[in-house]
Amino acid sequence: MTRRKGSCLCGALAYEIEGEFDGIWMCHCSNCRKASGGTGNAILIVNRARFHWLRGEDHRTTYTLRPTYSITRCKTCGTPLPAEEDETNVYLTAGTLDEPLGVGIKTHIFCGSRGDWDFDMDGARHFDERSS
């Protein structure tokens, strides 16, 4: 079975997911835009049985903004972490994966809340990753 690892920016927390996935969900709601500071949250929905903490599970802090929205972050670096809010699934922030997933975004949700700046302008420039 395929296993992929992920972690926070400082490395205090690490997890592993098992199996293949059919795509990422991109949430554009105003809560996710503010929590990420960007276009929204890219989420991988993982069955709880396929998710395992490797280290640092006790190094998390959760901010409950309302009964239907909370965000969990690393206590040291602030990386948004997998949310374990229901009994069935873990909602994993896709940017925390350390290894390629091999799929792209399959679903955009709350597009009516999308920032009016969330598009490429004509002539937008794209740069490859900086070499070390």
Short mmCIF file of N, CA, C and O in Angstrom, two decimals:
data_model
loop_
_atom_site.label_atom_id
_atom_site.label_comp_id
_atom_site.label_asym_id
_atom_site.label_seq_id
_atom_site.Cartn_x
_atom_site.Cartn_y
_atom_site.Cartn_z
N MET A 1 0.84 -1.18 0.00
CA MET A 1 0.00 0.00 0.00
C MET A 1 0.89 1.24 0.00
O MET A 1 1.89 1.31 0.70
N THR A 2 0.50 2.23 -0.79
CA THR A 2 1.23 3.49 -0.87
C THR A 2 1.08 4.26 0.44
O THR A 2 -0.01 4.40 0.97
N ARG A 3 2.19 4.79 0.90
CA ARG A 3 2.19 5.63 2.11
C ARG A 3 2.89 6.95 1.77
O ARG A 3 3.92 6.94 1.11
N ARG A 4 2.31 8.02 2.23
CA ARG A 4 2.90 9.35 2.03
C ARG A 4 2.99 10.05 3.37
O ARG A 4 2.09 9.94 4.20
N LYS A 5 4.05 10.81 3.53
CA LYS A 5 4.26 11.54 4.78
C LYS A 5 4.03 13.03 4.58
O LYS A 5 4.15 13.54 3.48
N GLY A 6 3.74 13.69 5.68
CA GLY A 6 3.58 15.12 5.70
C GLY A 6 4.05 15.65 7.03
O GLY A 6 4.23 14.90 7.99
N SER A 7 4.25 16.98 7.10
CA SER A 7 4.75 17.58 8.34
C SER A 7 4.46 19.07 8.35
O SER A 7 4.08 19.65 7.33
N CYS A 8 4.70 19.67 9.52
CA CYS A 8 4.59 21.12 9.62
C CYS A 8 5.93 21.74 9.19
O CYS A 8 6.90 21.04 8.96
N LEU A 9 5.96 23.04 9.11
CA LEU A 9 7.13 23.77 8.65
C LEU A 9 8.37 23.54 9.52
O LEU A 9 9.48 23.36 9.02
N CYS A 10 8.19 23.48 10.83
CA CYS A 10 9.35 23.31 11.73
C CYS A 10 9.70 21.84 11.97
O CYS A 10 10.75 21.55 12.54
N GLY A 11 8.84 20.93 11.55
CA GLY A 11 9.11 19.50 11.70
C GLY A 11 8.69 18.90 13.03
O GLY A 11 8.90 17.72 13.27
N ALA A 12 8.08 19.69 13.92
CA ALA A 12 7.66 19.17 15.22
C ALA A 12 6.55 18.12 15.08
O ALA A 12 6.46 17.21 15.89
N LEU A 13 5.71 18.26 14.06
CA LEU A 13 4.61 17.33 13.83
C LEU A 13 4.81 16.62 12.50
O LEU A 13 5.23 17.23 11.52
N ALA A 14 4.50 15.33 12.48
CA ALA A 14 4.57 14.57 11.24
C ALA A 14 3.45 13.53 11.25
O ALA A 14 3.04 13.05 12.30
N TYR A 15 2.97 13.21 10.07
CA TYR A 15 1.89 12.23 9.91
C TYR A 15 2.16 11.39 8.68
O TYR A 15 3.06 11.68 7.88
N GLU A 16 1.35 10.36 8.52
CA GLU A 16 1.42 9.49 7.35
C GLU A 16 0.00 9.16 6.91
O GLU A 16 -0.89 9.00 7.75
N ILE A 17 -0.21 9.11 5.59
CA ILE A 17 -1.49 8.69 5.05
C ILE A 17 -1.27 7.47 4.17
O ILE A 17 -0.21 7.31 3.58
N GLU A 18 -2.28 6.62 4.10
CA GLU A 18 -2.18 5.38 3.33
C GLU A 18 -3.13 5.41 2.14
O GLU A 18 -4.22 5.95 2.23
N GLY A 19 -2.68 4.81 1.04
CA GLY A 19 -3.55 4.60 -0.11
C GLY A 19 -3.46 5.69 -1.15
O GLY A 19 -2.66 6.61 -1.07
N GLU A 20 -4.32 5.54 -2.14
CA GLU A 20 -4.41 6.49 -3.25
C GLU A 20 -5.59 7.41 -3.01
O GLU A 20 -6.54 7.07 -2.30
N PHE A 21 -5.55 8.59 -3.65
CA PHE A 21 -6.61 9.58 -3.49
C PHE A 21 -7.03 10.09 -4.86
O PHE A 21 -6.23 10.12 -5.79
N ASP A 22 -8.30 10.50 -4.96
CA ASP A 22 -8.83 10.92 -6.26
C ASP A 22 -8.83 12.42 -6.47
O ASP A 22 -9.30 12.89 -7.49
N GLY A 23 -8.30 13.19 -5.55
CA GLY A 23 -8.20 14.62 -5.78
C GLY A 23 -8.36 15.46 -4.53
O GLY A 23 -8.72 14.98 -3.46
N ILE A 24 -8.07 16.73 -4.70
CA ILE A 24 -8.08 17.74 -3.64
C ILE A 24 -9.37 18.56 -3.74
O ILE A 24 -9.85 18.84 -4.83
N TRP A 25 -9.87 18.96 -2.60
CA TRP A 25 -10.99 19.89 -2.51
C TRP A 25 -10.41 21.27 -2.20
O TRP A 25 -9.61 21.41 -1.29
N MET A 26 -10.80 22.28 -2.95
CA MET A 26 -10.34 23.65 -2.72
C MET A 26 -11.51 24.47 -2.20
O MET A 26 -12.52 24.65 -2.89
N CYS A 27 -11.40 24.94 -0.95
CA CYS A 27 -12.46 25.73 -0.33
C CYS A 27 -12.09 27.21 -0.44
O CYS A 27 -11.02 27.62 -0.01
N HIS A 28 -13.00 27.99 -1.01
CA HIS A 28 -12.78 29.42 -1.20
C HIS A 28 -13.59 30.27 -0.23
O HIS A 28 -13.68 31.49 -0.42
N CYS A 29 -14.17 29.68 0.82
CA CYS A 29 -14.98 30.47 1.75
C CYS A 29 -14.12 31.53 2.43
O CYS A 29 -12.90 31.40 2.50
N SER A 30 -14.75 32.55 2.95
CA SER A 30 -14.00 33.64 3.57
C SER A 30 -13.22 33.17 4.79
O SER A 30 -12.13 33.67 5.07
N ASN A 31 -13.74 32.19 5.53
CA ASN A 31 -13.01 31.66 6.67
C ASN A 31 -11.70 31.01 6.22
O ASN A 31 -10.64 31.25 6.81
N CYS A 32 -11.75 30.17 5.20
CA CYS A 32 -10.54 29.49 4.72
C CYS A 32 -9.56 30.48 4.09
O CYS A 32 -8.36 30.33 4.22
N ARG A 33 -10.08 31.50 3.41
CA ARG A 33 -9.18 32.51 2.85
C ARG A 33 -8.43 33.24 3.97
O ARG A 33 -7.22 33.44 3.90
N LYS A 34 -9.13 33.59 5.03
CA LYS A 34 -8.48 34.29 6.13
C LYS A 34 -7.53 33.37 6.89
O LYS A 34 -6.45 33.78 7.29
N ALA A 35 -7.93 32.12 7.10
CA ALA A 35 -7.09 31.17 7.84
C ALA A 35 -5.80 30.86 7.09
O ALA A 35 -4.75 30.67 7.70
N SER A 36 -5.87 30.83 5.75
CA SER A 36 -4.68 30.50 4.95
C SER A 36 -3.90 31.74 4.54
O SER A 36 -2.71 31.66 4.25
N GLY A 37 -4.59 32.89 4.46
CA GLY A 37 -3.96 34.10 3.96
C GLY A 37 -3.83 34.09 2.45
O GLY A 37 -3.12 34.91 1.87
N GLY A 38 -4.51 33.16 1.80
CA GLY A 38 -4.42 33.03 0.34
C GLY A 38 -5.78 32.82 -0.29
O GLY A 38 -6.79 33.34 0.18
N THR A 39 -5.80 32.03 -1.36
CA THR A 39 -7.04 31.81 -2.10
C THR A 39 -8.03 30.93 -1.36
O THR A 39 -9.19 30.85 -1.73
N GLY A 40 -7.59 30.23 -0.34
CA GLY A 40 -8.45 29.34 0.44
C GLY A 40 -7.63 28.17 0.95
O GLY A 40 -6.40 28.24 1.01
N ASN A 41 -8.31 27.10 1.30
CA ASN A 41 -7.63 25.91 1.80
C ASN A 41 -7.77 24.76 0.81
O ASN A 41 -8.88 24.43 0.40
N ALA A 42 -6.64 24.16 0.47
CA ALA A 42 -6.62 22.95 -0.35
C ALA A 42 -6.64 21.77 0.60
O ALA A 42 -5.71 21.58 1.39
N ILE A 43 -7.71 20.99 0.56
CA ILE A 43 -7.95 19.95 1.55
C ILE A 43 -8.00 18.57 0.88
O ILE A 43 -8.64 18.38 -0.15
N LEU A 44 -7.35 17.63 1.51
CA LEU A 44 -7.43 16.22 1.14
C LEU A 44 -8.26 15.55 2.22
O LEU A 44 -7.92 15.63 3.40
N ILE A 45 -9.35 14.93 1.83
CA ILE A 45 -10.23 14.26 2.79
C ILE A 45 -9.75 12.81 2.91
O ILE A 45 -9.75 12.06 1.94
N VAL A 46 -9.32 12.44 4.13
CA VAL A 46 -8.71 11.14 4.38
C VAL A 46 -9.56 10.39 5.40
O VAL A 46 -9.87 10.92 6.47
N ASN A 47 -9.93 9.15 5.07
CA ASN A 47 -10.62 8.31 6.04
C ASN A 47 -9.73 8.17 7.27
O ASN A 47 -8.53 7.93 7.15
N ARG A 48 -10.32 8.32 8.44
CA ARG A 48 -9.57 8.30 9.69
C ARG A 48 -8.68 7.08 9.84
O ARG A 48 -7.56 7.17 10.36
N ALA A 49 -9.10 5.93 9.36
CA ALA A 49 -8.31 4.70 9.47
C ALA A 49 -7.04 4.75 8.61
O ALA A 49 -6.11 3.99 8.84
N ARG A 50 -7.00 5.67 7.64
CA ARG A 50 -5.85 5.79 6.74
C ARG A 50 -4.88 6.90 7.15
O ARG A 50 -3.93 7.19 6.44
N PHE A 51 -5.13 7.55 8.29
CA PHE A 51 -4.31 8.64 8.78
C PHE A 51 -3.65 8.24 10.09
O PHE A 51 -4.28 7.69 10.99
N HIS A 52 -2.34 8.53 10.23
CA HIS A 52 -1.60 8.19 11.44
C HIS A 52 -0.62 9.30 11.80
O HIS A 52 0.16 9.73 10.95
N TRP A 53 -0.67 9.75 13.04
CA TRP A 53 0.35 10.68 13.52
C TRP A 53 1.65 9.91 13.73
O TRP A 53 1.63 8.81 14.29
N LEU A 54 2.76 10.47 13.30
CA LEU A 54 4.08 9.87 13.53
C LEU A 54 4.78 10.51 14.71
O LEU A 54 5.52 9.85 15.44
N ARG A 55 4.57 11.80 14.89
CA ARG A 55 5.15 12.50 16.05
C ARG A 55 4.45 13.85 16.23
O ARG A 55 3.89 14.41 15.29
N GLY A 56 4.51 14.32 17.49
CA GLY A 56 4.07 15.67 17.79
C GLY A 56 2.59 15.89 17.93
O GLY A 56 2.14 17.03 17.98
N GLU A 57 1.81 14.83 18.02
CA GLU A 57 0.36 14.99 18.10
C GLU A 57 -0.05 15.93 19.24
O GLU A 57 -1.03 16.66 19.14
N ASP A 58 0.72 15.95 20.32
CA ASP A 58 0.41 16.82 21.45
C ASP A 58 0.95 18.24 21.26
O ASP A 58 0.82 19.08 22.15
N HIS A 59 1.52 18.52 20.11
CA HIS A 59 2.12 19.83 19.83
C HIS A 59 1.18 20.69 18.96
O HIS A 59 1.60 21.48 18.14
N ARG A 60 -0.13 20.47 19.12
CA ARG A 60 -1.13 21.17 18.33
C ARG A 60 -1.94 22.10 19.21
O ARG A 60 -2.11 21.86 20.40
N THR A 61 -2.47 23.13 18.60
CA THR A 61 -3.44 23.98 19.27
C THR A 61 -4.59 24.23 18.30
O THR A 61 -4.36 24.43 17.11
N THR A 62 -5.81 24.17 18.80
CA THR A 62 -6.99 24.34 17.96
C THR A 62 -7.71 25.62 18.34
O THR A 62 -7.93 25.90 19.52
N TYR A 63 -8.07 26.39 17.33
CA TYR A 63 -8.82 27.62 17.50
C TYR A 63 -10.22 27.37 16.97
O TYR A 63 -10.40 27.10 15.79
N THR A 64 -11.22 27.44 17.85
CA THR A 64 -12.60 27.25 17.44
C THR A 64 -13.21 28.63 17.25
O THR A 64 -13.38 29.38 18.21
N LEU A 65 -13.51 28.94 16.00
CA LEU A 65 -14.03 30.26 15.66
C LEU A 65 -15.55 30.32 15.76
O LEU A 65 -16.11 31.38 16.01
N ARG A 66 -16.19 29.21 15.54
CA ARG A 66 -17.63 29.06 15.68
C ARG A 66 -17.90 27.56 15.74
O ARG A 66 -17.01 26.78 15.45
N PRO A 67 -19.10 27.14 16.08
CA PRO A 67 -19.34 25.69 16.20
C PRO A 67 -19.05 24.89 14.92
O PRO A 67 -18.73 23.72 15.00
N THR A 68 -19.11 25.54 13.79
CA THR A 68 -18.89 24.82 12.53
C THR A 68 -17.54 25.09 11.89
O THR A 68 -17.29 24.65 10.77
N TYR A 69 -16.65 25.82 12.55
CA TYR A 69 -15.36 26.12 11.94
C TYR A 69 -14.27 26.26 13.00
O TYR A 69 -14.39 27.06 13.93
N SER A 70 -13.24 25.45 12.84
CA SER A 70 -12.06 25.57 13.69
C SER A 70 -10.84 25.30 12.83
O SER A 70 -10.94 24.76 11.73
N ILE A 71 -9.68 25.69 13.34
CA ILE A 71 -8.43 25.42 12.64
C ILE A 71 -7.40 24.98 13.67
O ILE A 71 -7.34 25.53 14.77
N THR A 72 -6.64 23.96 13.31
CA THR A 72 -5.60 23.44 14.19
C THR A 72 -4.25 23.81 13.59
O THR A 72 -4.04 23.68 12.39
N ARG A 73 -3.34 24.28 14.45
CA ARG A 73 -2.03 24.73 14.00
C ARG A 73 -0.94 24.18 14.90
O ARG A 73 -1.18 23.84 16.05
N CYS A 74 0.28 24.13 14.36
CA CYS A 74 1.45 23.78 15.15
C CYS A 74 1.70 24.89 16.16
O CYS A 74 1.64 26.07 15.82
N LYS A 75 2.00 24.52 17.41
CA LYS A 75 2.26 25.51 18.46
C LYS A 75 3.51 26.33 18.21
O LYS A 75 3.63 27.44 18.69
N THR A 76 4.47 25.78 17.44
CA THR A 76 5.73 26.49 17.20
C THR A 76 5.70 27.33 15.93
O THR A 76 5.99 28.51 15.96
N CYS A 77 5.34 26.71 14.80
CA CYS A 77 5.47 27.42 13.52
C CYS A 77 4.15 27.92 12.94
O CYS A 77 4.15 28.69 11.99
N GLY A 78 3.01 27.48 13.49
CA GLY A 78 1.72 27.97 13.03
C GLY A 78 1.17 27.29 11.78
O GLY A 78 0.13 27.69 11.27
N THR A 79 1.85 26.27 11.27
CA THR A 79 1.36 25.56 10.08
C THR A 79 -0.05 25.02 10.32
O THR A 79 -0.29 24.41 11.37
N PRO A 80 -0.98 25.24 9.38
CA PRO A 80 -2.31 24.63 9.51
C PRO A 80 -2.19 23.11 9.38
O PRO A 80 -1.56 22.61 8.46
N LEU A 81 -2.78 22.40 10.31
CA LEU A 81 -2.61 20.95 10.41
C LEU A 81 -3.90 20.19 10.11
O LEU A 81 -4.98 20.79 10.06
N PRO A 82 -3.78 18.88 9.96
CA PRO A 82 -4.97 18.07 9.74
C PRO A 82 -6.01 18.29 10.84
O PRO A 82 -5.67 18.32 12.02
N ALA A 83 -7.25 18.47 10.41
CA ALA A 83 -8.35 18.69 11.35
C ALA A 83 -9.07 17.37 11.56
O ALA A 83 -9.45 16.69 10.60
N GLU A 84 -9.25 17.01 12.81
CA GLU A 84 -9.93 15.76 13.17
C GLU A 84 -11.25 16.10 13.83
O GLU A 84 -11.45 15.85 15.01
N GLU A 85 -12.16 16.68 13.04
CA GLU A 85 -13.40 17.21 13.59
C GLU A 85 -14.57 16.24 13.55
O GLU A 85 -15.58 16.50 14.18
N ASP A 86 -14.47 15.16 12.79
CA ASP A 86 -15.57 14.21 12.81
C ASP A 86 -15.02 12.78 12.97
O ASP A 86 -13.82 12.57 12.93
N GLU A 87 -15.91 11.85 13.19
CA GLU A 87 -15.51 10.48 13.50
C GLU A 87 -15.06 9.70 12.27
O GLU A 87 -14.42 8.66 12.41
N THR A 88 -15.35 10.18 11.08
CA THR A 88 -15.08 9.42 9.86
C THR A 88 -13.83 9.88 9.14
O THR A 88 -13.04 9.05 8.68
N ASN A 89 -13.64 11.19 9.02
CA ASN A 89 -12.57 11.73 8.18
C ASN A 89 -11.63 12.67 8.92
O ASN A 89 -11.99 13.26 9.92
N VAL A 90 -10.45 12.80 8.33
CA VAL A 90 -9.47 13.81 8.73
C VAL A 90 -9.36 14.74 7.53
O VAL A 90 -9.28 14.29 6.39
N TYR A 91 -9.37 16.05 7.78
CA TYR A 91 -9.30 17.04 6.71
C TYR A 91 -7.89 17.61 6.70
O TYR A 91 -7.53 18.43 7.52
N LEU A 92 -7.11 17.13 5.76
CA LEU A 92 -5.68 17.38 5.72
C LEU A 92 -5.36 18.55 4.79
O LEU A 92 -5.82 18.57 3.65
N THR A 93 -4.62 19.52 5.28
CA THR A 93 -4.20 20.63 4.44
C THR A 93 -3.14 20.11 3.47
O THR A 93 -2.06 19.68 3.88
N ALA A 94 -3.47 20.11 2.19
CA ALA A 94 -2.63 19.46 1.17
C ALA A 94 -1.22 20.02 1.10
O ALA A 94 -0.28 19.31 0.77
N GLY A 95 -1.04 21.28 1.45
CA GLY A 95 0.28 21.88 1.41
C GLY A 95 1.25 21.33 2.42
O GLY A 95 2.44 21.61 2.36
N THR A 96 0.76 20.53 3.37
CA THR A 96 1.65 19.94 4.38
C THR A 96 2.22 18.60 3.95
O THR A 96 3.05 18.03 4.66
N LEU A 97 1.80 18.10 2.79
CA LEU A 97 2.36 16.84 2.28
C LEU A 97 3.82 17.03 1.90
O LEU A 97 4.18 18.03 1.28
N ASP A 98 4.66 16.09 2.28
CA ASP A 98 6.08 16.14 1.93
C ASP A 98 6.39 15.39 0.65
O ASP A 98 7.49 15.52 0.11
N GLU A 99 5.45 14.60 0.19
CA GLU A 99 5.66 13.75 -0.98
C GLU A 99 4.56 14.01 -2.01
O GLU A 99 3.45 14.37 -1.64
N PRO A 100 4.86 13.83 -3.28
CA PRO A 100 3.85 14.06 -4.32
C PRO A 100 2.61 13.19 -4.11
O PRO A 100 2.71 12.04 -3.68
N LEU A 101 1.46 13.75 -4.43
CA LEU A 101 0.20 13.04 -4.32
C LEU A 101 -0.23 12.45 -5.66
O LEU A 101 -0.89 11.43 -5.72
N GLY A 102 0.15 13.12 -6.74
CA GLY A 102 -0.15 12.59 -8.07
C GLY A 102 -1.53 12.93 -8.59
O GLY A 102 -1.95 12.39 -9.61
N VAL A 103 -2.27 13.80 -7.90
CA VAL A 103 -3.58 14.26 -8.37
C VAL A 103 -3.67 15.76 -8.15
O VAL A 103 -2.88 16.34 -7.41
N GLY A 104 -4.65 16.38 -8.78
CA GLY A 104 -4.85 17.81 -8.64
C GLY A 104 -6.17 18.12 -7.97
O GLY A 104 -6.78 17.26 -7.32
N ILE A 105 -6.62 19.35 -8.13
CA ILE A 105 -7.88 19.78 -7.54
C ILE A 105 -9.03 19.19 -8.33
O ILE A 105 -9.08 19.31 -9.55
N LYS A 106 -9.95 18.53 -7.62
CA LYS A 106 -11.11 17.92 -8.27
C LYS A 106 -12.40 18.68 -8.00
O LYS A 106 -13.35 18.58 -8.75
N THR A 107 -12.43 19.45 -6.90
CA THR A 107 -13.66 20.15 -6.52
C THR A 107 -13.32 21.50 -5.91
O THR A 107 -12.46 21.58 -5.04
N HIS A 108 -13.99 22.54 -6.39
CA HIS A 108 -13.92 23.87 -5.79
C HIS A 108 -15.24 24.10 -5.07
O HIS A 108 -16.30 23.90 -5.66
N ILE A 109 -15.18 24.52 -3.80
CA ILE A 109 -16.41 24.79 -3.06
C ILE A 109 -16.43 26.23 -2.55
O ILE A 109 -15.39 26.86 -2.42
N PHE A 110 -17.61 26.72 -2.30
CA PHE A 110 -17.87 28.09 -1.85
C PHE A 110 -17.22 29.11 -2.80
O PHE A 110 -16.62 30.09 -2.37
N CYS A 111 -17.39 28.87 -4.09
CA CYS A 111 -16.81 29.75 -5.11
C CYS A 111 -17.43 31.14 -5.09
O CYS A 111 -16.79 32.10 -5.52
N GLY A 112 -18.64 31.26 -4.57
CA GLY A 112 -19.28 32.57 -4.46
C GLY A 112 -18.55 33.49 -3.49
O GLY A 112 -18.71 34.71 -3.55
N SER A 113 -17.74 32.91 -2.62
CA SER A 113 -16.95 33.70 -1.66
C SER A 113 -15.53 33.95 -2.15
O SER A 113 -14.74 34.57 -1.45
N ARG A 114 -15.21 33.45 -3.32
CA ARG A 114 -13.86 33.57 -3.87
C ARG A 114 -13.44 35.04 -3.93
O ARG A 114 -14.25 35.90 -4.28
N GLY A 115 -12.20 35.32 -3.58
CA GLY A 115 -11.69 36.69 -3.66
C GLY A 115 -11.75 37.19 -5.10
O GLY A 115 -11.44 36.44 -6.03
N ASP A 116 -12.12 38.44 -5.29
CA ASP A 116 -12.23 38.97 -6.65
C ASP A 116 -10.87 39.06 -7.34
O ASP A 116 -10.78 39.25 -8.53
N TRP A 117 -9.80 38.86 -6.59
CA TRP A 117 -8.43 38.90 -7.12
C TRP A 117 -7.90 37.50 -7.45
O TRP A 117 -6.76 37.37 -7.90
N ASP A 118 -8.70 36.47 -7.25
CA ASP A 118 -8.26 35.08 -7.41
C ASP A 118 -8.35 34.63 -8.88
O ASP A 118 -9.21 33.84 -9.26
N PHE A 119 -7.47 35.19 -9.70
CA PHE A 119 -7.35 34.79 -11.10
C PHE A 119 -6.02 35.32 -11.63
O PHE A 119 -5.43 36.22 -11.04
N ASP A 120 -5.55 34.75 -12.73
CA ASP A 120 -4.33 35.26 -13.37
C ASP A 120 -4.72 36.38 -14.33
O ASP A 120 -5.61 36.20 -15.17
N MET A 121 -4.06 37.51 -14.22
CA MET A 121 -4.27 38.61 -15.15
C MET A 121 -3.56 38.27 -16.47
O MET A 121 -2.64 37.44 -16.49
N ASP A 122 -3.97 38.91 -17.54
CA ASP A 122 -3.27 38.75 -18.81
C ASP A 122 -1.80 39.11 -18.60
O ASP A 122 -1.48 40.12 -17.97
N GLY A 123 -0.93 38.28 -19.07
CA GLY A 123 0.50 38.53 -18.97
C GLY A 123 1.10 38.15 -17.62
O GLY A 123 2.25 38.48 -17.34
N ALA A 124 0.32 37.45 -16.78
CA ALA A 124 0.85 37.04 -15.47
C ALA A 124 2.12 36.22 -15.67
O ALA A 124 2.21 35.41 -16.59
N ARG A 125 3.10 36.47 -14.83
CA ARG A 125 4.37 35.77 -14.94
C ARG A 125 4.37 34.54 -14.03
O ARG A 125 3.75 34.55 -12.98
N HIS A 126 5.05 33.50 -14.46
CA HIS A 126 5.19 32.27 -13.68
C HIS A 126 6.69 31.96 -13.59
O HIS A 126 7.39 32.02 -14.60
N PHE A 127 7.17 31.65 -12.39
CA PHE A 127 8.57 31.37 -12.17
C PHE A 127 8.73 29.94 -11.64
O PHE A 127 7.93 29.49 -10.83
N ASP A 128 9.76 29.26 -12.08
CA ASP A 128 10.09 27.95 -11.52
C ASP A 128 10.64 28.13 -10.13
O ASP A 128 11.02 29.23 -9.73
N GLU A 129 10.69 27.05 -9.38
CA GLU A 129 11.21 27.07 -8.03
C GLU A 129 12.65 27.56 -8.02
O GLU A 129 13.43 27.27 -8.91
N ARG A 130 13.01 28.31 -7.00
CA ARG A 130 14.37 28.83 -6.85
C ARG A 130 15.31 27.66 -6.54
O ARG A 130 15.01 26.82 -5.71
N SER A 131 16.46 27.63 -7.17
CA SER A 131 17.43 26.57 -6.88
C SER A 131 18.27 26.96 -5.66
O SER A 131 18.51 28.12 -5.41
N SER A 132 18.69 25.95 -4.91
CA SER A 132 19.45 26.22 -3.68
C SER A 132 20.92 26.28 -3.95
O SER A 132 21.49 25.64 -4.74
#
